[in-house]
Rosetta silent file (secondary structure, phi, psi, omega in degrees, C-alpha in Angstrom):
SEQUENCE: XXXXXXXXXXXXXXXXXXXXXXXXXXXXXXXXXXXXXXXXXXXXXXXXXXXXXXXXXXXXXXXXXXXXXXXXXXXXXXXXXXXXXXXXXXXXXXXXXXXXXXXXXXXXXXXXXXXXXXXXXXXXXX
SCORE:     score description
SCORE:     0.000 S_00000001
   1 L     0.000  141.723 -149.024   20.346    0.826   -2.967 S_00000001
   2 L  -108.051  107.251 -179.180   17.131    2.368   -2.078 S_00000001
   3 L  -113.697 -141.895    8.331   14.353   -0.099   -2.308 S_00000001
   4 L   -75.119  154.582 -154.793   10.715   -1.826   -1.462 S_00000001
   5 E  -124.443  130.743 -167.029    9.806   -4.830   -1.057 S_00000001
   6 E  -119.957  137.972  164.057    6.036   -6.141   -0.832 S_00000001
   7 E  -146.499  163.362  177.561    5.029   -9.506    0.372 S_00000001
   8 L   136.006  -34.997 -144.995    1.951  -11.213    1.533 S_00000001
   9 L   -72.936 -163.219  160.067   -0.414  -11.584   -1.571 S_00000001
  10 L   145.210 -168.929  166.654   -1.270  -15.058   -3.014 S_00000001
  11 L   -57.938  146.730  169.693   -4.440  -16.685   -3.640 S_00000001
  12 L  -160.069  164.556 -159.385   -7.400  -16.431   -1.441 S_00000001
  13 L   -94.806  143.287  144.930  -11.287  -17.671   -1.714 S_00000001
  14 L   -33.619  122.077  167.090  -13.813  -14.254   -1.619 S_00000001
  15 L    96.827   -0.919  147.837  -14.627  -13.289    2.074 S_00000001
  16 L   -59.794  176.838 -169.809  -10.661  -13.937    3.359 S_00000001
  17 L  -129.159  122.303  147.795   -8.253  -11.868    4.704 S_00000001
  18 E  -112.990  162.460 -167.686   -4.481  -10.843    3.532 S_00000001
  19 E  -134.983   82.170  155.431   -2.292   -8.802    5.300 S_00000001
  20 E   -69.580  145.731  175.939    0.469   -7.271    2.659 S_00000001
  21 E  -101.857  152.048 -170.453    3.856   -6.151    3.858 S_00000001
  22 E  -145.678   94.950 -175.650    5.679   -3.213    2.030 S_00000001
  23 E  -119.222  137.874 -142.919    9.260   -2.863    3.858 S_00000001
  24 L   -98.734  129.581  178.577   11.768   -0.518    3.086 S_00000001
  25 L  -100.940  106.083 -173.825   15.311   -1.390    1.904 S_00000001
  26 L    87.692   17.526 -168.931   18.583    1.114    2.227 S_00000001
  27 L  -171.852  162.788 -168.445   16.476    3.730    3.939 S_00000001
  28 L  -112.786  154.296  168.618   13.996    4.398    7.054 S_00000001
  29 L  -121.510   72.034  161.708   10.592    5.584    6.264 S_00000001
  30 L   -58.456  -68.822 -169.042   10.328    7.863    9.684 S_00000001
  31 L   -95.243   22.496 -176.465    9.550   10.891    6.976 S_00000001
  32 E  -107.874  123.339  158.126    7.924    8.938    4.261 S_00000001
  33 E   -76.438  148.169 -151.406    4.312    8.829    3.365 S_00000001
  34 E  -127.042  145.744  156.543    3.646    5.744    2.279 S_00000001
  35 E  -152.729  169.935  169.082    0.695    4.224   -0.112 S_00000001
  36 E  -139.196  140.917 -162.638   -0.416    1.565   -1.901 S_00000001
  37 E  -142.434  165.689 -165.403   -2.105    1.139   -4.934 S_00000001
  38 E  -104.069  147.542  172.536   -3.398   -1.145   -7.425 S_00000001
  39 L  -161.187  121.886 -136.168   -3.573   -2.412  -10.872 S_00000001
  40 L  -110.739  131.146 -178.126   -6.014   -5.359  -12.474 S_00000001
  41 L   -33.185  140.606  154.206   -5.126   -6.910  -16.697 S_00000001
  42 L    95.710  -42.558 -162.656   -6.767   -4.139  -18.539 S_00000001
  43 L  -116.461  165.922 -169.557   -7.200   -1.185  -16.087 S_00000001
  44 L   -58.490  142.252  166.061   -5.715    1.917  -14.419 S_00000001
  45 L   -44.351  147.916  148.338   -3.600    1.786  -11.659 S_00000001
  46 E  -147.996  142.732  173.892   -5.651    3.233   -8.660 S_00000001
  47 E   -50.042  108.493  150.296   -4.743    4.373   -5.111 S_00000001
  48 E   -42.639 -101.628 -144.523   -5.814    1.621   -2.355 S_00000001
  49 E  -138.061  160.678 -170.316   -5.157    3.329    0.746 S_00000001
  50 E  -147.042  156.148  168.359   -1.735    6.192    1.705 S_00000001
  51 E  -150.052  135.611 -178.171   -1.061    6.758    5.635 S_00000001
  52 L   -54.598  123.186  146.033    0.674   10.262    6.438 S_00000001
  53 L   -12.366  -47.085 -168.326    4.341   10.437    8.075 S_00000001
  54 L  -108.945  116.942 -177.364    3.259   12.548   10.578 S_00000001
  55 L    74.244  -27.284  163.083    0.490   11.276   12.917 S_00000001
  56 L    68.781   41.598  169.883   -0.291    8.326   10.979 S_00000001
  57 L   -60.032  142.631  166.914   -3.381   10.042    8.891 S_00000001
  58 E  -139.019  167.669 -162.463   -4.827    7.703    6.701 S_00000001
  59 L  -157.498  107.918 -175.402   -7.129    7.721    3.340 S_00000001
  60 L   -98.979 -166.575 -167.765   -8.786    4.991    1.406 S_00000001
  61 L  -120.115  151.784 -153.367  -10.397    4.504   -1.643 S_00000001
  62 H   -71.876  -35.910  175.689  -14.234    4.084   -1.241 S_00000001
  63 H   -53.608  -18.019 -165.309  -13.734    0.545   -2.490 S_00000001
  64 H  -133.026   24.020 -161.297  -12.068   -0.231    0.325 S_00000001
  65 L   -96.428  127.487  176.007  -13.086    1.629    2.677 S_00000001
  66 L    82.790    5.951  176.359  -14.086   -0.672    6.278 S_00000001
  67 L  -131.707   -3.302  178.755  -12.276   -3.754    4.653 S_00000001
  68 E  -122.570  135.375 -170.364   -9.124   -2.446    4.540 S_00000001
  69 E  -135.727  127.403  176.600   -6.759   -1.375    7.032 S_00000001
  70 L  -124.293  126.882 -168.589   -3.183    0.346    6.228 S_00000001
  71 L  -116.733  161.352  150.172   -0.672    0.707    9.835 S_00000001
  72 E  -132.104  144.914  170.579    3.290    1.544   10.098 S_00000001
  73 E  -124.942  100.275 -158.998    5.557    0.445   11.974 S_00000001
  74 L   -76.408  -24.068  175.964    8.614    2.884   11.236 S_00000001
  75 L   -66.010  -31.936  170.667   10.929    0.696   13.952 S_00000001
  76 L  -122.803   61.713 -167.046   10.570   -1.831   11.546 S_00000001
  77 L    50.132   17.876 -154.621   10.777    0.072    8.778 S_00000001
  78 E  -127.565  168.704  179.246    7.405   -1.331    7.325 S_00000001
  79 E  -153.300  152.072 -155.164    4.067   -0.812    6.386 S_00000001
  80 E  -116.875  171.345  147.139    1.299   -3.122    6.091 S_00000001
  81 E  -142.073  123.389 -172.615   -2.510   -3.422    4.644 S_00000001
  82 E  -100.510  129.063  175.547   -4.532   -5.618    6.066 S_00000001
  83 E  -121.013  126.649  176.507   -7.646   -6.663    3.705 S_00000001
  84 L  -107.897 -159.148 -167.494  -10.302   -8.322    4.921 S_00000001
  85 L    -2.670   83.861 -174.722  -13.406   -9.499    3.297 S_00000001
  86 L   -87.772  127.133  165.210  -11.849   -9.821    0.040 S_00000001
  87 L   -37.744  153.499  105.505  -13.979   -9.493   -4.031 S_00000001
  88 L   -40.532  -29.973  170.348  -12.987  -10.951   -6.658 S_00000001
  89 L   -68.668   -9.336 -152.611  -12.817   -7.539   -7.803 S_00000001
  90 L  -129.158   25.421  131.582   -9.856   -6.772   -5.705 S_00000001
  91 L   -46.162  111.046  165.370   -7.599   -8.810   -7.988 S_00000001
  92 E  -162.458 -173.169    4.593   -4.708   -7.143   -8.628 S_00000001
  93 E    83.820  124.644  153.047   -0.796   -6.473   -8.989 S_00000001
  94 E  -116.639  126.294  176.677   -0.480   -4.250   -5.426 S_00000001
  95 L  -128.095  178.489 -170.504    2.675   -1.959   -4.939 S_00000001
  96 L  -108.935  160.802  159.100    3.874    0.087   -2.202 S_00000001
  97 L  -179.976  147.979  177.561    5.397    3.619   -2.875 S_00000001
  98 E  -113.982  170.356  172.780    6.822    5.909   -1.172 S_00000001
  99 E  -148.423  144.489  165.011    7.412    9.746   -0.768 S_00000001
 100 E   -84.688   92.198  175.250    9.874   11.927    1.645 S_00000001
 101 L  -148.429  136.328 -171.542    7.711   14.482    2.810 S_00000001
 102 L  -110.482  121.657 -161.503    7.159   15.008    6.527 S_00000001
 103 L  -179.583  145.286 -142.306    3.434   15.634    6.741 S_00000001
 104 L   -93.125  -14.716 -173.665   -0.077   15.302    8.609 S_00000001
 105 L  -142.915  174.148 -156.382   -1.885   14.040    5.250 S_00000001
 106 L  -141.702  129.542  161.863   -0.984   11.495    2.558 S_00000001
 107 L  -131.877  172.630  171.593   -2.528   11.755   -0.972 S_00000001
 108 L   -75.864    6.384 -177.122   -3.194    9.770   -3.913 S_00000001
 109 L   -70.189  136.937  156.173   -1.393   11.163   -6.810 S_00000001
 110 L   -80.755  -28.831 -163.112    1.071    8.421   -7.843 S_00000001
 111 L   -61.162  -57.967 -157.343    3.122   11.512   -9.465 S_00000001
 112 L   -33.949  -24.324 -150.084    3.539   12.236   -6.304 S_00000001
 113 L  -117.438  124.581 -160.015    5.628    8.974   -4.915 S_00000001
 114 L   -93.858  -90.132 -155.101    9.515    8.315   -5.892 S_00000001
 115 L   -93.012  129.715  157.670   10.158    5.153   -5.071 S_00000001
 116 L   -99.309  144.207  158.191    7.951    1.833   -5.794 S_00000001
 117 L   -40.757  167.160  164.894    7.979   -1.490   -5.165 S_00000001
 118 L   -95.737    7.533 -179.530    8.001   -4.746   -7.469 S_00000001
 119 L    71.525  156.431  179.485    4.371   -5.499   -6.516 S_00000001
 120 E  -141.710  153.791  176.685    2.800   -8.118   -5.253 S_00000001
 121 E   -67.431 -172.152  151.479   -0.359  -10.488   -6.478 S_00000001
 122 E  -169.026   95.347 -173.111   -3.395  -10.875   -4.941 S_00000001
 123 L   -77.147  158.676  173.257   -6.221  -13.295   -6.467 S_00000001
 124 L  -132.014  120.706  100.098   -9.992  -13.455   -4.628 S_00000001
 125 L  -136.523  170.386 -174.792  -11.283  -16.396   -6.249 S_00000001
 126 L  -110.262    0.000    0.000  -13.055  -19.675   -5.318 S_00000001
């Protein structure tokens, strides 16, 4: 069975750091672009941050841009975001998704991404 699985989130006070994990179950992601995106009670999902297959390109979302960091590590199948100085705005539901595409860029369409995750939370508040 082809999965991922996200861990990491929980509560945290505005101006901490989480580090989510997004690790891939019944498959390698060598040729998967990987991203992760978000989605807060009321409002549209939107694309965090994607990193490329190839080369390890990577592409955030302006919100997150310098506070956010997204790495792979394909030996162990996984792929992280590290958020640092965290809002309150940046409450959300966070999933992982993937795509098979062997490739130098990463984009932000969710159509784009086969398999997702079960998400994981992540509160900012004090």
């Amino acid at each position: 069975q082809l999965q991922l699985v996200e861990s990491g989130g929980g509560l945290v006070q505005p101006g901490g750091s989480l580090r989510l994990s997004c690790e891939s179950s019944g498959f390698t992601l060598d040729y998967y672009v990987i991203a992760w995106f978000r989605q807060a009670p009321g409002k549209e999902r939107e694309e965090v941050s994607c990193i490329s297959s190839v080369g390890s390109s990577t592409n955030y979302a302006d919100s997150v841009k310098g506070r956010f960091t997204i790495s792979r590590d394909n030996a162990k199948n996984s792929v992280y975001l590290q958020m640092n100085s965290l809002k309150p705005e940046d409450t959300a539901v966070y999933y992982c998704a993937a795509e098979r595409r062997a490739a130098y860029s990463c984009s932000g369409n969710a159509n784009h991404y086969v398999y997702w995750g079960q998400g994981t939370q992540v509160t900012v508040s004090s």
